[in-house]
């Protein structure tokens, strides 16, 4: 399986995102609605399906007050078999709309995630990771009969075992994690406070609104600006809100009109982040190659200009062909840099400077400007 470990391939940039990301919420059944979407058109699917919690009666705290648990009709299924049939149907519909390089995230709890995972494998999805979302503020186990249920599991899977080029922004994730590989256990609080959508009555709009921090990690790790993200179980539109902020396009499907309306309102208030904050993370390994002659071709350095080291001890003449000349010796910026210092090797980009009206500029800075034009 080939993995794209970059934020975006420098050779095939996909970063012309000076546009407003599009968000659409469809009211309807996700299976029927996904069947209407074009095949192989979606870059990433995030699914937060019904958990099938099978709650028997009201859940009470020790003081007899009632817990606001998930007892909605959308979470009820007659049997495990009915839940499995439903799961198979939406997973099949999802797989059809996924591009061959797309990935699927499914979040669930012990009530459903094992069933979902088995069906995913049976249908040919290829599990890449299971991520544990560890809740820093979980709900206690009120009856004291079990452990506190303090996590949910997310399965991240490719469309099939041989899927090529799925997005995993490995280098950016590592850089953001103090240069340590990002791990599969994420400590994130439940969605509370101002982020939690509330109705006029002050009650939660939705019982299972997910934290934006969780979705931000999902989308930042496995998608790119401009990608099309689908969430078949839109709820309050957490995925859509984060997608718009991160300049991804979004289609959410939700069968409940009230939730869909709340989600539309929420997403319309989101401002996409500035382009610069989302530009691809390009490592030295991935950066497009820029030849010194390109600075000349682009008019950033003129033939005849003088290159000097930081202390101006050495001066070399820039030739029209992109080589430089020190005394009667002609060669590359690297070879002549090494010669000037009497050393074996030299990185000419970080040795030579050019005189500008604002003082000396390292030629590596000019190269960085060219690179940013190449991947902008
Ligand atoms: C677990 S909640 C998703 C919550 C969402 N992630 C959020 O952050 O708000 C599942 C949602 O799927 C919706 N739903 C259930 N069955 C559905 C179906 N067949 N088609 C579309 N939506 C469905 C429910 O109405 C519910 O809002």
Tab-separated table of N, CA and C in Angstrom, residues 31 51 114 240:
chain	number	residue	atom	x	y	z
A	31	UNK	N	-28.321	6.352	3.615
A	31	UNK	CA	-28.078	5.301	2.615
A	31	UNK	C	-28.650	5.762	1.261
A	51	UNK	N	-25.260	4.322	18.148
A	51	UNK	CA	-24.436	3.406	18.938
A	51	UNK	C	-25.208	2.153	19.342
A	114	UNK	N	-17.261	-3.036	17.841
A	114	UNK	CA	-16.733	-4.347	17.415
A	114	UNK	C	-17.553	-4.914	16.260
A	240	UNK	N	-18.728	19.208	9.761
A	240	UNK	CA	-18.869	20.286	8.773
A	240	UNK	C	-18.270	21.590	9.274
